[in-house]
Amino acid sequence: MRGIKLIVRIFSLLLASSLALAKPDPLTLQIAGNTMRLQGDYAGAEVIYQRLIEEYAGDSTGYVFNLNSLLTKLTWNPRNTEYDQQIRSDADAALAICERAIASNAQDHGAYYHCGQTHLIMSYLSAMRGEYYQSGRHGNLAIKQLEKTLALDPTLIEAKMHLGVAYYYADNLPPFLKILSWFLWIIPRGNADKSFLYLEQVVVDDGAFSDVAKYIYADLLAGYGTSQKKKATDLLLELSKDYPGNKRFQLRYISLLLEQQLHQQTISAGKKFLHHSDDDAAKDLVHLWITRAHLALGQHDQASSSFHKIDTGRSKELPPWGLHWLLLTQGQLADLNDNQPAAINAYQQIIELSKIDYVSSVVIKDAERGLQASISK
């Protein structure tokens, strides 16, 4: 299986290098761009996007391709609004084209596929911006149009990847939206059973979108029990080996080792990452995870040493969850050094942030416990 994948990737690289010699069809360009994205080459993916919208102005492929690239960036840090305008602009362009195509041919499965993906991405962006009515509307349309895609062409297996994601998020709505879903048609209904089944089918298909589905599948599995986390870890290790230039795969792998309390493995994998990486923000995250592994092992001096390598002045570059864990760790280390004012300040920042943003329940509980203990000293 790995030999087949290697051949596919070599072919994709050769294909990408020869794109300038002829005018390839949109799908060929998309697959080449997809390989670049998996490799962490977003500059190359941007070139593919520009070629698609320039050479195929009447085709929605380019806009949808870029929407998926931007979604990848947005999911890393949902509070980053840098890409919002581009996402909305590309979504408008994609929908204008695919909706026109559906109006002229109701059997055009490709048009439904592109419209479905676009609505799915707009549903996510809308939810992150607190636009819940729009999020529900887009989510509902995403599921309907992706289901229509597969009804028209059951062989389009990559559509199952997007539909699986749509089902998952619809099935894991915030509680207040789940209540509304019984009264409002715009709130989509999920299907958890099909969600994981569809994603796994795309992974084992071993096609052009298999590894994209593998990361999504691993990321969702990581939120469940011990056996699912183990499977997710194995999948992420595969991706890290296959795409060493994509730091996101490696970062998620290291974080999952820590979640499973595999502390020595976290430290070892973290140090290996630090040896090769030149990304300062990513290195800060890895130093943070190594710090927490040392803390869990009772190695307080090593924990302090690792934490001091983090540039806390760069904390705004971290995703929100990274900042929350940074503050918690800062408070816990201050506690160990009997610096109660610093510990209290860190814990209080977490509690204040939880009033305006989502903060992990684990982080909140540890912060509340730490704050109470610090005040009582």
Coordinates of C-alpha atoms in Angstrom, one line a residue:
M1 CA 0.0 0.0 0.0
R2 CA 2.8 2.5 0.9
G3 CA 4.6 1.6 -2.3
I4 CA 1.5 2.5 -4.3
K5 CA 1.2 5.8 -2.4
L6 CA 4.8 6.6 -3.1
I7 CA 4.3 6.0 -6.8
V8 CA 1.2 8.3 -6.7
R9 CA 3.1 11.0 -5.0
I10 CA 6.1 10.8 -7.3
F11 CA 3.7 11.0 -10.2
S12 CA 2.0 14.0 -8.7
L13 CA 5.3 15.8 -8.2
L14 CA 6.3 15.1 -11.8
L15 CA 2.9 16.2 -12.9
A16 CA 3.2 19.4 -11.0
S17 CA 6.6 20.2 -12.4
S18 CA 5.3 19.7 -16.0
L19 CA 2.2 21.9 -15.5
A20 CA 3.8 24.8 -17.3
L21 CA 4.3 22.7 -20.5
A22 CA 0.7 22.3 -21.3
K23 CA -2.8 23.4 -20.2
P24 CA -4.0 20.7 -17.9
D25 CA -7.7 20.2 -17.0
P26 CA -9.0 21.7 -13.7
L27 CA -9.0 18.4 -11.9
T28 CA -5.3 17.8 -12.8
L29 CA -4.4 21.2 -11.4
Q30 CA -6.5 20.6 -8.3
I31 CA -4.8 17.3 -7.6
A32 CA -1.3 18.9 -8.0
G33 CA -2.3 21.7 -5.7
N34 CA -3.7 19.2 -3.2
T35 CA -0.3 17.5 -3.1
M36 CA 1.3 20.8 -2.5
R37 CA -1.1 21.6 0.4
L38 CA -0.3 18.2 2.0
Q39 CA 3.4 19.0 1.8
G40 CA 2.7 22.3 3.5
D41 CA 3.5 24.3 0.4
Y42 CA 0.9 27.0 0.5
A43 CA 2.8 29.3 -1.8
G44 CA 2.6 26.6 -4.5
A45 CA -1.1 26.0 -3.8
E46 CA -1.7 29.8 -4.2
V47 CA -0.1 29.5 -7.7
I48 CA -2.5 26.7 -8.6
Y49 CA -5.4 28.8 -7.4
Q50 CA -4.4 31.7 -9.5
R51 CA -4.0 29.4 -12.6
L52 CA -7.4 27.9 -12.1
I53 CA -9.3 31.1 -11.8
E54 CA -7.4 32.7 -14.7
E55 CA -7.4 29.8 -17.1
Y56 CA -10.9 28.5 -16.2
A57 CA -12.8 31.7 -15.3
G58 CA -16.2 30.0 -15.8
D59 CA -15.3 27.0 -13.6
S60 CA -15.8 27.0 -9.8
T61 CA -12.9 24.6 -9.2
G62 CA -10.4 27.3 -8.5
Y63 CA -12.5 29.1 -5.9
V64 CA -13.5 25.9 -4.1
F65 CA -9.9 24.8 -4.1
N66 CA -8.8 28.0 -2.5
L67 CA -11.7 27.9 0.0
N68 CA -10.3 24.5 1.2
S69 CA -6.8 26.0 1.5
L70 CA -8.1 28.9 3.6
L71 CA -10.2 26.6 5.7
T72 CA -7.1 24.7 6.6
K73 CA -5.5 27.9 7.9
L74 CA -8.7 29.1 9.6
T75 CA -9.2 25.8 11.6
W76 CA -5.7 26.2 13.1
N77 CA -6.7 29.6 14.6
P78 CA -10.5 30.3 14.2
R79 CA -10.1 33.7 15.8
N80 CA -7.8 34.9 13.0
T81 CA -10.0 37.1 10.7
E82 CA -7.2 37.6 8.2
Y83 CA -8.8 35.3 5.7
D84 CA -12.5 36.2 6.2
Q85 CA -12.8 38.6 3.3
Q86 CA -11.1 36.3 0.8
I87 CA -13.3 33.3 2.0
R88 CA -16.5 35.3 1.5
S89 CA -15.4 36.6 -1.9
D90 CA -14.4 33.2 -3.2
A91 CA -17.6 31.7 -1.8
D92 CA -19.7 34.3 -3.6
A93 CA -17.8 33.6 -6.9
A94 CA -18.1 29.8 -6.5
L95 CA -21.8 29.8 -5.7
A96 CA -22.6 32.2 -8.6
I97 CA -21.0 29.7 -11.0
C98 CA -22.2 26.4 -9.5
E99 CA -25.8 27.6 -8.9
R100 CA -26.0 28.8 -12.5
A101 CA -24.8 25.4 -13.6
I102 CA -27.4 23.6 -11.5
A103 CA -30.1 25.9 -12.9
S104 CA -29.2 24.9 -16.5
N105 CA -28.6 21.2 -15.7
A106 CA -30.2 19.7 -12.6
Q107 CA -28.1 16.6 -13.1
D108 CA -24.8 18.3 -12.9
H109 CA -23.2 16.4 -9.9
G110 CA -20.0 18.5 -10.1
A111 CA -21.9 21.7 -9.6
Y112 CA -23.7 20.2 -6.5
Y113 CA -20.3 19.0 -5.2
H114 CA -18.8 22.5 -5.5
C115 CA -21.9 24.2 -4.0
G116 CA -21.9 21.7 -1.1
Q117 CA -18.3 22.3 -0.2
T118 CA -18.7 26.1 -0.4
H119 CA -21.7 26.0 1.9
L120 CA -19.8 23.8 4.3
I121 CA -16.9 26.2 4.6
M122 CA -19.3 29.2 5.0
S123 CA -21.1 27.3 7.7
Y124 CA -17.9 27.0 9.6
L125 CA -16.8 30.6 9.1
S126 CA -20.3 31.9 10.1
A127 CA -20.3 29.8 13.3
M128 CA -16.8 31.1 14.3
R129 CA -18.1 34.7 13.8
G130 CA -21.3 34.1 15.8
E131 CA -23.5 34.2 12.8
Y132 CA -25.5 31.2 13.9
Y133 CA -28.6 31.7 11.6
Q134 CA -26.3 31.8 8.6
S135 CA -24.2 28.9 9.8
G136 CA -27.3 26.7 10.2
R137 CA -28.6 27.7 6.7
H138 CA -25.2 27.0 5.1
G139 CA -24.8 23.8 7.0
N140 CA -28.2 22.6 5.9
L141 CA -27.6 23.4 2.3
A142 CA -24.1 21.7 2.5
I143 CA -25.6 18.4 3.6
K144 CA -28.4 18.5 1.0
Q145 CA -26.2 19.3 -1.9
L146 CA -23.5 16.8 -1.0
E147 CA -26.1 14.1 -0.5
K148 CA -27.4 15.1 -4.0
T149 CA -23.9 14.8 -5.4
L150 CA -23.6 11.2 -4.2
A151 CA -27.1 10.4 -5.4
L152 CA -26.2 11.5 -8.9
D153 CA -22.7 10.0 -8.8
P154 CA -22.1 7.4 -6.1
T155 CA -18.5 6.8 -7.3
L156 CA -17.4 10.3 -6.4
I157 CA -15.9 9.1 -3.2
E158 CA -14.2 12.4 -2.2
A159 CA -17.7 13.8 -1.8
K160 CA -18.1 11.4 1.1
M161 CA -15.2 13.2 2.9
H162 CA -16.9 16.5 2.9
L163 CA -20.3 15.0 3.7
G164 CA -18.8 13.1 6.6
V165 CA -17.4 16.3 8.0
A166 CA -20.8 18.0 7.5
Y167 CA -22.6 15.2 9.3
Y168 CA -20.0 15.3 12.2
Y169 CA -20.3 19.0 12.9
A170 CA -24.1 18.9 12.5
D171 CA -24.2 16.1 15.0
N172 CA -22.0 18.0 17.4
L173 CA -23.8 21.3 17.5
P174 CA -23.6 23.5 20.6
P175 CA -26.5 22.5 23.0
F176 CA -28.6 25.7 22.4
L177 CA -28.4 25.1 18.6
K178 CA -29.5 21.5 19.1
I179 CA -32.6 22.7 20.9
L180 CA -33.4 25.1 18.1
S181 CA -32.9 22.3 15.5
W182 CA -36.2 20.8 16.5
F183 CA -38.0 24.1 15.5
L184 CA -35.9 25.6 12.7
W185 CA -35.3 24.0 9.4
I186 CA -32.1 25.9 8.9
I187 CA -30.4 23.9 11.6
P188 CA -28.9 20.8 10.0
R189 CA -29.4 17.3 11.4
G190 CA -26.2 15.2 11.7
N191 CA -25.5 11.5 11.3
A192 CA -22.6 10.4 13.4
D193 CA -22.6 6.8 12.2
K194 CA -22.2 7.8 8.6
S195 CA -19.7 10.6 9.5
F196 CA -16.9 8.2 10.5
L197 CA -17.9 5.5 8.0
Y198 CA -17.6 8.0 5.1
L199 CA -14.3 9.4 6.2
E200 CA -12.8 5.9 6.7
Q201 CA -14.0 4.9 3.2
V202 CA -12.1 7.8 1.6
V203 CA -9.0 7.0 3.6
V204 CA -8.9 3.3 2.6
D205 CA -9.8 4.2 -1.0
D206 CA -6.2 5.4 -1.3
G207 CA -7.1 7.9 -4.0
A208 CA -6.0 11.5 -4.5
F209 CA -7.9 12.8 -1.5
S210 CA -7.1 9.8 0.8
D211 CA -4.5 11.6 2.9
V212 CA -6.6 14.8 3.3
A213 CA -9.4 12.5 4.7
K214 CA -6.8 10.8 6.9
Y215 CA -5.9 14.0 8.7
I216 CA -9.6 14.9 9.2
Y217 CA -10.4 11.4 10.4
A218 CA -7.5 11.4 12.8
D219 CA -8.4 14.8 14.2
L220 CA -12.0 13.8 14.9
L221 CA -11.0 10.4 16.4
A222 CA -8.6 12.2 18.8
G223 CA -11.7 13.6 20.6
Y224 CA -12.8 10.1 21.7
G225 CA -11.6 7.3 23.9
T226 CA -8.3 5.5 24.3
S227 CA -8.5 3.2 21.3
Q228 CA -9.6 6.0 19.0
K229 CA -6.8 8.2 20.2
K230 CA -4.3 5.4 19.6
K231 CA -5.6 5.0 16.1
A232 CA -5.5 8.8 15.5
T233 CA -1.9 8.8 16.7
D234 CA -0.9 6.1 14.3
L235 CA -2.5 7.9 11.4
L236 CA -0.8 11.2 12.3
L237 CA 2.6 9.5 12.5
E238 CA 2.0 8.1 9.0
L239 CA 1.2 11.6 7.7
S240 CA 4.2 13.1 9.5
K241 CA 6.5 10.6 7.8
D242 CA 4.9 10.9 4.4
Y243 CA 4.9 14.7 4.5
P244 CA 7.8 15.9 6.7
G245 CA 7.4 19.5 5.4
N246 CA 3.9 19.8 6.9
K247 CA 4.4 20.9 10.5
R248 CA 0.7 20.7 11.2
F249 CA 0.8 16.9 11.1
Q250 CA 3.8 16.8 13.4
L251 CA 2.3 19.3 15.9
R252 CA -1.0 17.4 16.1
Y253 CA 0.9 14.1 16.6
I254 CA 3.0 15.5 19.5
S255 CA 0.0 17.1 21.1
L256 CA -1.8 13.8 21.0
L257 CA 1.1 12.0 22.6
L258 CA 0.7 14.4 25.5
E259 CA -3.0 14.0 25.7
Q260 CA -2.5 10.2 26.1
Q261 CA 0.1 11.0 28.9
L262 CA 2.9 9.4 26.9
H263 CA 5.2 12.0 28.5
Q264 CA 8.6 10.5 27.5
Q265 CA 7.5 10.1 23.9
T266 CA 6.2 13.7 23.9
I267 CA 9.6 15.0 25.0
S268 CA 11.4 12.8 22.5
A269 CA 9.1 13.7 19.5
G270 CA 9.2 17.4 20.6
K271 CA 13.0 17.6 20.7
K272 CA 13.2 15.9 17.3
F273 CA 10.8 18.6 15.9
L274 CA 12.8 21.4 17.5
H275 CA 15.9 20.2 15.9
H276 CA 14.5 20.5 12.4
S277 CA 12.0 23.4 12.7
D278 CA 12.7 27.1 12.0
D279 CA 9.1 28.2 12.7
D280 CA 9.2 30.2 15.9
A281 CA 5.5 30.0 16.8
A282 CA 5.4 26.2 16.2
K283 CA 8.6 25.9 18.4
D284 CA 6.9 27.8 21.2
L285 CA 4.0 25.3 21.1
V286 CA 6.3 22.3 21.2
H287 CA 8.3 23.9 24.1
L288 CA 5.0 24.3 25.9
W289 CA 4.1 20.6 25.4
I290 CA 7.5 19.5 26.5
T291 CA 7.1 21.7 29.6
R292 CA 3.8 20.0 30.5
A293 CA 5.3 16.6 30.0
H294 CA 8.1 17.4 32.4
L295 CA 5.6 18.8 34.9
A296 CA 3.5 15.6 34.7
L297 CA 6.7 13.6 35.4
G298 CA 7.5 15.8 38.4
Q299 CA 10.6 17.2 36.7
H300 CA 10.1 20.8 37.7
D301 CA 13.6 22.1 36.9
Q302 CA 13.4 20.7 33.3
A303 CA 9.8 22.1 33.0
S304 CA 11.0 25.6 34.0
S305 CA 14.0 25.4 31.6
S306 CA 11.7 24.4 28.7
F307 CA 9.1 27.1 29.5
H308 CA 11.8 29.8 29.6
K309 CA 12.6 29.0 25.9
I310 CA 9.1 30.2 25.0
D311 CA 8.8 33.8 23.8
T312 CA 5.7 34.8 25.8
G313 CA 5.7 38.1 23.9
R314 CA 4.7 36.1 20.9
S315 CA 1.7 34.7 22.5
K316 CA -0.7 36.5 20.2
E317 CA 0.6 34.4 17.4
L318 CA -0.6 31.2 19.1
P319 CA -4.1 29.8 18.4
P320 CA -6.5 30.5 21.3
W321 CA -6.2 27.1 22.8
G322 CA -2.4 27.5 22.8
L323 CA -2.7 30.7 24.7
H324 CA -5.0 29.1 27.3
W325 CA -2.5 26.3 28.0
L326 CA 0.4 28.8 28.1
L327 CA -1.4 30.8 30.8
L328 CA -2.2 27.7 32.8
T329 CA 1.4 26.4 32.6
Q330 CA 2.6 29.9 33.6
G331 CA 0.4 29.9 36.6
Q332 CA 1.4 26.4 37.7
L333 CA 5.1 27.1 37.4
A334 CA 4.6 30.3 39.4
D335 CA 2.9 28.2 42.1
L336 CA 5.8 25.8 42.2
N337 CA 8.1 28.8 42.7
D338 CA 5.9 30.3 45.4
N339 CA 5.1 33.3 43.3
Q340 CA 1.5 33.6 44.3
P341 CA 0.8 37.1 42.6
A342 CA 2.0 35.8 39.2
A343 CA 0.1 32.5 39.6
I344 CA -3.1 34.4 40.6
N345 CA -2.8 36.7 37.6
A346 CA -2.4 33.8 35.1
Y347 CA -5.3 31.9 36.5
Q348 CA -7.5 35.0 36.5
Q349 CA -6.7 35.7 32.9
I350 CA -7.9 32.2 31.9
I351 CA -11.2 32.7 33.9
E352 CA -11.8 36.1 32.2
L353 CA -11.1 34.7 28.8
S354 CA -13.6 31.9 29.4
K355 CA -16.3 34.5 29.7
I356 CA -15.9 35.7 26.1
D357 CA -14.3 32.7 24.4
Y358 CA -14.3 28.9 24.4
V359 CA -11.8 27.5 26.9
S360 CA -11.3 23.8 27.5
S361 CA -13.1 22.6 30.6
V362 CA -9.9 20.9 31.7
V363 CA -8.0 24.2 31.6
I364 CA -10.8 26.1 33.4
K365 CA -11.1 23.5 36.2
D366 CA -7.3 23.5 36.7
A367 CA -7.2 27.3 36.7
E368 CA -10.1 27.6 39.2
R369 CA -8.4 25.0 41.4
G370 CA -5.1 26.7 41.2
L371 CA -6.6 30.1 41.9
Q372 CA -8.4 28.9 45.0
A373 CA -5.2 27.2 46.3
S374 CA -3.1 30.3 45.6
I375 CA -5.5 32.7 47.3
S376 CA -5.7 30.4 50.4
K377 CA -1.9 30.4 50.9

